[in-house]
XYZ file of C-alpha atoms in Angstrom:
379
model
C 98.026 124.232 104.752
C 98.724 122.710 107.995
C 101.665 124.332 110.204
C 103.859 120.842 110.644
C 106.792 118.417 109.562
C 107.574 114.844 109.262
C 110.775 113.403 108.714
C 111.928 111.263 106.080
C 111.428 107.691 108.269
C 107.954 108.615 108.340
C 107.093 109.877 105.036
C 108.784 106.309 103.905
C 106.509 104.288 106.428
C 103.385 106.219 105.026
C 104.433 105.219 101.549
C 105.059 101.821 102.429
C 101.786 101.513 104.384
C 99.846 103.110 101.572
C 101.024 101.329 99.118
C 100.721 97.577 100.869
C 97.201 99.077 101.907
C 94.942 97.300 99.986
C 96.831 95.605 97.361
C 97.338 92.825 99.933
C 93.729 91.845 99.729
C 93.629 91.518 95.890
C 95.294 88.748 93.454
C 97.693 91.267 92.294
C 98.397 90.555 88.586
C 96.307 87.402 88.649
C 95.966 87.296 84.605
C 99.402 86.503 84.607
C 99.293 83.975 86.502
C 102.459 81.984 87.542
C 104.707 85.385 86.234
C 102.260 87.570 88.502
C 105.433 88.600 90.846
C 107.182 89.114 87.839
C 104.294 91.898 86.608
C 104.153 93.387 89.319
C 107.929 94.433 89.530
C 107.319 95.753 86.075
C 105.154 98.041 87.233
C 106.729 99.133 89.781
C 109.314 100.265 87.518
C 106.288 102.600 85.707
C 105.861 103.428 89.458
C 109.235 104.957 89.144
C 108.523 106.689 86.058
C 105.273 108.259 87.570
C 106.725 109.397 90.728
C 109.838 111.243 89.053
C 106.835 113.400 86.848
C 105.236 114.097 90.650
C 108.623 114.860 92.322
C 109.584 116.792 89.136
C 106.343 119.154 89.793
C 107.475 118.862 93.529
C 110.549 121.077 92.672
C 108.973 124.033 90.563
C 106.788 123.994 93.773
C 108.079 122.566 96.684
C 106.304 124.238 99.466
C 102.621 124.185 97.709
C 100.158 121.949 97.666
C 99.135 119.983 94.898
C 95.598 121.725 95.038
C 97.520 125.277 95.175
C 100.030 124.584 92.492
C 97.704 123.993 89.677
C 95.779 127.414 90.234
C 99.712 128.551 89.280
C 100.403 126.153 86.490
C 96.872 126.624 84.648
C 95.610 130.308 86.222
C 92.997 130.803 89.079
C 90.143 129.476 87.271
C 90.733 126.321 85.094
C 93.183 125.472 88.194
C 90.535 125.789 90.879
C 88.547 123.661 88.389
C 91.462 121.134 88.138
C 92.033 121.045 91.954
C 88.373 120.438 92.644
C 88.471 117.124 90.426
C 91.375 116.315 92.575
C 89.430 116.677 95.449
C 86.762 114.292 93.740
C 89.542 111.825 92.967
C 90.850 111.677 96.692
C 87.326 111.473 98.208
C 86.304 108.453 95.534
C 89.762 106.970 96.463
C 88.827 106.820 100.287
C 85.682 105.318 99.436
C 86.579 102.800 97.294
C 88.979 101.786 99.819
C 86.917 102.147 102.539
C 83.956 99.866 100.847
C 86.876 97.182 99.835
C 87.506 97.003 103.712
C 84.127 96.941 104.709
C 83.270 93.973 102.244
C 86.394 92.169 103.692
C 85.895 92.343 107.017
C 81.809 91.374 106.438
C 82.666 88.489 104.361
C 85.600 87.202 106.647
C 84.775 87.776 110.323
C 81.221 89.793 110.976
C 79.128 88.371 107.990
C 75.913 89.657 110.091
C 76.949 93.227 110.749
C 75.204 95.519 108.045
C 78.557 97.236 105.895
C 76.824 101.034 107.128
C 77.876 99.898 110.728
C 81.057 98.353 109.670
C 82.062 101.298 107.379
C 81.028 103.972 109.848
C 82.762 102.542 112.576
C 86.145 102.500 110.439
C 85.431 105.966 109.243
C 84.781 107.150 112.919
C 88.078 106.247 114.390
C 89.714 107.545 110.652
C 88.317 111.174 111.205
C 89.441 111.766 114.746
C 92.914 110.559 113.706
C 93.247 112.905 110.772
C 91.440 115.527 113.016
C 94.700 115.567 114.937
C 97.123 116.267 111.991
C 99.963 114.800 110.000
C 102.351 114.634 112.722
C 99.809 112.438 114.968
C 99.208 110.400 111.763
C 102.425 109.587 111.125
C 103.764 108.468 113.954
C 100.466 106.358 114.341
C 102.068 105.040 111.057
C 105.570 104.326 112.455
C 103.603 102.212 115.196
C 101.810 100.087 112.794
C 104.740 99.661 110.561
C 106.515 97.605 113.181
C 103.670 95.760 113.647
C 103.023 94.931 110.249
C 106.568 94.074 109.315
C 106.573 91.815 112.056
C 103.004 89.904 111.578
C 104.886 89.970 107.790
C 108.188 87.937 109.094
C 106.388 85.367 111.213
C 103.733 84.896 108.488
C 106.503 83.655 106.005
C 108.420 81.821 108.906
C 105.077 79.897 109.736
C 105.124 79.426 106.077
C 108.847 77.863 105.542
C 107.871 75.709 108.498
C 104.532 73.815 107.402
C 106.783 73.154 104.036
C 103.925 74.009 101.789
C 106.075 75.977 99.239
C 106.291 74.415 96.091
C 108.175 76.026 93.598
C 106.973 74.305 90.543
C 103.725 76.058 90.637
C 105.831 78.688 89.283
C 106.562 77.208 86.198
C 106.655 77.772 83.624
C 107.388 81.779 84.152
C 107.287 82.745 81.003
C 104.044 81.138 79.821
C 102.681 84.540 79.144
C 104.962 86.412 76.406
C 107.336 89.678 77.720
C 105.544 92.122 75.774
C 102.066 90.729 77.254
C 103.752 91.555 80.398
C 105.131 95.195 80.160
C 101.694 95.457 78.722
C 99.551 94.216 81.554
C 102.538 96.020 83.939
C 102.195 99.304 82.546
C 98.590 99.128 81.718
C 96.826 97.800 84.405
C 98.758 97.059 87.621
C 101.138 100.459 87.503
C 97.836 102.466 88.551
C 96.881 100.456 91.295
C 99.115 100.548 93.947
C 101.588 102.176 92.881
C 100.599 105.230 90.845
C 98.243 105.966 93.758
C 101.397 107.658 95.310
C 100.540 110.719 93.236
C 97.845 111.419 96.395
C 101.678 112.190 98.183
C 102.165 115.532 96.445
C 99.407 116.913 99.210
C 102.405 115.438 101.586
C 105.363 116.266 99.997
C 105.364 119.787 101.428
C 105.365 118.767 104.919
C 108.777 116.903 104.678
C 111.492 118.307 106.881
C 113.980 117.242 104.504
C 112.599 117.921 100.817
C 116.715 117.091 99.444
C 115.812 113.711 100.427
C 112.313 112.841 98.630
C 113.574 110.968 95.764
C 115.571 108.677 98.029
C 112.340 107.733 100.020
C 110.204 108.071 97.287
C 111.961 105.465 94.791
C 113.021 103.881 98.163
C 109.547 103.317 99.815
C 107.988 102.234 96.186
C 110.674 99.420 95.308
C 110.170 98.054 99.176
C 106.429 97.809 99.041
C 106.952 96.495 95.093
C 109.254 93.619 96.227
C 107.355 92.836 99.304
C 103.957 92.590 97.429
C 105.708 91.046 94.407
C 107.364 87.928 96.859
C 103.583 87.681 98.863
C 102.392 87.275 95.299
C 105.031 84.269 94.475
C 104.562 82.824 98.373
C 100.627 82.345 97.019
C 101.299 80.978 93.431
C 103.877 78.561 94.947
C 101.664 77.420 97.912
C 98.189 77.438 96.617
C 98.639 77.025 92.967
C 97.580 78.909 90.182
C 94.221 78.163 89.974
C 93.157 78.762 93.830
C 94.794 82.122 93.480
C 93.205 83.601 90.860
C 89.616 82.473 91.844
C 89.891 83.094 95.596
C 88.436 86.110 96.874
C 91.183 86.694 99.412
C 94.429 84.786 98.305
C 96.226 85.849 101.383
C 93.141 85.005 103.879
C 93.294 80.975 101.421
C 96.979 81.010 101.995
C 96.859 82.116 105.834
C 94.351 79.400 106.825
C 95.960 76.889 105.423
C 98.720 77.464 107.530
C 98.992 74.100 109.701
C 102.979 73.996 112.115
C 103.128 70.635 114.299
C 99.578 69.507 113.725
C 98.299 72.039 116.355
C 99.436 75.622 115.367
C 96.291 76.240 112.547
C 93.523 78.372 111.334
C 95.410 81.455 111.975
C 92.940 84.115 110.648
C 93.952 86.604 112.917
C 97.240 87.267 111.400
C 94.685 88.365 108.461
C 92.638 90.790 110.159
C 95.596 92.345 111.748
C 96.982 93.099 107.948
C 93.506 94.162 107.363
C 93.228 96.430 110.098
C 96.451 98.206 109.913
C 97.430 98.578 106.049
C 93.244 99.721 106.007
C 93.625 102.444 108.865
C 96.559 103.864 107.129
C 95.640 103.932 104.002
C 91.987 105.718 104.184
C 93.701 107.579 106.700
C 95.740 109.106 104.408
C 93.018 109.578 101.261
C 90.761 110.811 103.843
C 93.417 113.646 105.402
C 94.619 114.924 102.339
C 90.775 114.861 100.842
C 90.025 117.263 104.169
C 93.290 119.296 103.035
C 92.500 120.157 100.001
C 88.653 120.758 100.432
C 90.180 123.399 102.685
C 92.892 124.928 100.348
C 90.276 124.992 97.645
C 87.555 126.806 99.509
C 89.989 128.798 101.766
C 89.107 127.301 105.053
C 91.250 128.192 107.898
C 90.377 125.534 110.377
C 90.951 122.520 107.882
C 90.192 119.961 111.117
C 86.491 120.878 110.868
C 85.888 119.780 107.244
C 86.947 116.383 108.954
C 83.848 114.982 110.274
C 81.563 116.311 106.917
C 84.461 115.122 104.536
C 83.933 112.028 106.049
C 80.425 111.423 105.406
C 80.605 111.921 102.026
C 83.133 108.916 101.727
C 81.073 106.917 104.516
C 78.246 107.532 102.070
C 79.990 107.494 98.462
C 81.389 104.010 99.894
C 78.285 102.280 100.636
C 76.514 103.604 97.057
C 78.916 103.205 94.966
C 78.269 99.565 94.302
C 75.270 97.496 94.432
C 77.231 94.417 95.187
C 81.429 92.612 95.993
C 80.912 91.625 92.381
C 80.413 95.049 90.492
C 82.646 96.826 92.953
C 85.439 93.905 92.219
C 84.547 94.933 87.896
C 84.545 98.828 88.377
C 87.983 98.631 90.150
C 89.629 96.341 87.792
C 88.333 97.219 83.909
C 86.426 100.524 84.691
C 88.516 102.913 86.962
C 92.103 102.079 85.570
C 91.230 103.334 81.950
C 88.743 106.223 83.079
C 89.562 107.445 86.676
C 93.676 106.223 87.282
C 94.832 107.458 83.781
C 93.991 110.617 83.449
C 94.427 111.730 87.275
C 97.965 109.537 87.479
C 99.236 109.941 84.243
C 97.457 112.225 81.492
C 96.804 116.003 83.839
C 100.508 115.379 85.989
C 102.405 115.162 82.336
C 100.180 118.179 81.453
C 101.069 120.277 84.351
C 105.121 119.447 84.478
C 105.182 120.482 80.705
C 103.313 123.563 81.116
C 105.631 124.190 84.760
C 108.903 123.186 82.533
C 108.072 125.860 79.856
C 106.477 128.791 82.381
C 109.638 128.300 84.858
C 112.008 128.536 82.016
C 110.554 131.458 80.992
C 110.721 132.879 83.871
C 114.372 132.108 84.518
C 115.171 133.735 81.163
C 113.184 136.680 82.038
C 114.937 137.115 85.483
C 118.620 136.589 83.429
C 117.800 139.390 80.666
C 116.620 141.594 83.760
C 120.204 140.471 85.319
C 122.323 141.355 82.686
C 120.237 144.900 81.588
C 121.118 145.613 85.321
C 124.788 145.123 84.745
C 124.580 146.975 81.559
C 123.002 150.158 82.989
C 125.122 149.871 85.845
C 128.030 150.472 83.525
């Protein structure tokens, strides 16, 4: 484990970063169509629920690393076992992410590059960021949450000024039933973003200020939530239903047709900036915490030089993994939520805090009896 601290501000910009990552490139919800915002704040509350089972196994373990604490929870064997699927998980998660920014940034602004130069390129400047640590990461991350917040702000001005909102492409909200909702909320769209958070327990330990993690963690999760939840309403209400859910890029649709005094048009670049940042930080982060626990698990000292290997294997898991946009677009909405999401996010955390809840009890009441036979013998 790496010998550093954040503070709270930028554990909550890492969060936020994460979390907007990707998700902006994706309809969000899109089977719900005009109550897609509305989904996605319902799983954001699951988000919640998720993130107090990760910051409950925080506190039996607050200075250990997911990858360490399991190996305490299940013994050295089935948790070295456990952790090593973790490790899987993180590495799968950077590639995934890595090939959705590859295929974005080929289909929108260098359709001739081949996605091995595109991808290796990203993953270049990725490894000698996390090569420098946590510390240098986040405060990259404080940088680029500025800028992001303000492309954000002058994206929905630009927006409010062309006068293309139209807020009866939101009607009729409640086309789709409540319990179809909580359904699809809890079922589908609580994985991705926002139960990807669960990648934070290899974080959580480096907080200056662990008293404070529930604050930014519920904190950072309902900002990103609302912010992705209104982006999702801005597109319904602008480019209809229909255009949403069978663009590719909703936000890239939305952003071009962004037209301010019959001059100010075609701004794509506000697109590629998203792209770039939420991107950087967000395989940034899969790919550092991949590198940390490859290290914990195999006891390397010098985590930093499992940086540059680590990241071949999601340079090359990335460009494998699919054979086309089309089957990677399938796999990441009907395949990985049920098979890959559930169990890592949901099924093995609830596991391990049940089996921490009834060891640490235990071992409370063990600690107590030895207490009081103290007292006894004493007197």
């Amino acid at each position: 484990m790496e010998k550093a601290k954040i503070s709270g501000y930028q554990l909550f910009v890492l969060i936020f970063m994460f979390e907007m990552g990707s998700a902006l490139l994706v309809p969000l919800a899109g089977e719900a169509k005009q109550a897609a915002w509305l989904v996605i704040l319902i799983a954001m509350i699951g988000g919640f629920l998720l993130f107090f089972v990760y910051y409950g196994l925080f506190q039996y373990y607050p200075e250990q690393l997911l990858t360490e604490f399991v190996k305490h929870i299940l013994g050295n064997f089935l948790g070295r076992i456990v952790a090593f699927l973790y490790i899987l998980y993180l590495i799968y998660l950077a590639a995934r992410c890595l090939r959705d920014f590859g295929d974005t940034l080929l289909t929108f602004a260098y359709p001739h590059i081949p996605l091995f130069v595109a991808n290796a390129a990203f993953i270049l400047v990725v490894v000698y960021t996390v090569r420098k640590g946590i510390e240098v990461l986040a405060r990259t991350g404080e940088l680029f949450f500025v800028l992001e917040n303000l492309l954000l702000m002058t994206f929905f001005l630009l927006i409010i000024a062309s006068g293309m909102i139209h807020l009866n492409n939101l009607k009729p909200i409640f086309e789709m039933g409540g319990t179809e909702m909580v359904k699809m909320g809890f079922t589908k769209t609580v994985f991705f973003p926002f139960g990807e958070i669960i990648v934070f327990l290899m974080i959580f330990p480096y907080l200056n200020e662990p008293q404070r993690l529930k604050k930014i963690g519920i904190g950072s999760l309902a900002t990103s939530g609302i912010f992705l939840a209104v982006i999702m309403a801005v597109n319904v209400a602008v480019l209809g239903v229909d255009l949403t859910t069978r663009s590719q890029y909703p936000l890239l649709t939305l952003i071009q047709s962004i037209e301010v005094a019959g001059f100010l048009e075609r701004l794509d670049v506000y697109f590629l900036f998203l792209l770039l940042l939420g991107g950087f930080i967000k395989i940034s982060v899969l790919t550092y915490v991949a590198v940390t626990g490859t290290a914990n698990v195999f006891n390397v000292k010098q985590p930093s030089r499992l940086a540059y290997p680590v990241g071949i294997v999601i340079l090359l898991i990335s460009i494998i993994m699919s054979s086309s946009y089309t089957e990677h677009i399938y796999e990441g909405l009907d395949v990985v939520p049920n098979y890959i999401h559930l169990p890592f996010q949901v099924i093995i955390p609830l596991v391990l805090l049940i089996i921490a809840f009834f060891k640490n009890r235990k071992k409370r009441k063990g600690q107590h009896q030895n207490k009081f036979q103290g007292g006894v013998d004493q007197k």
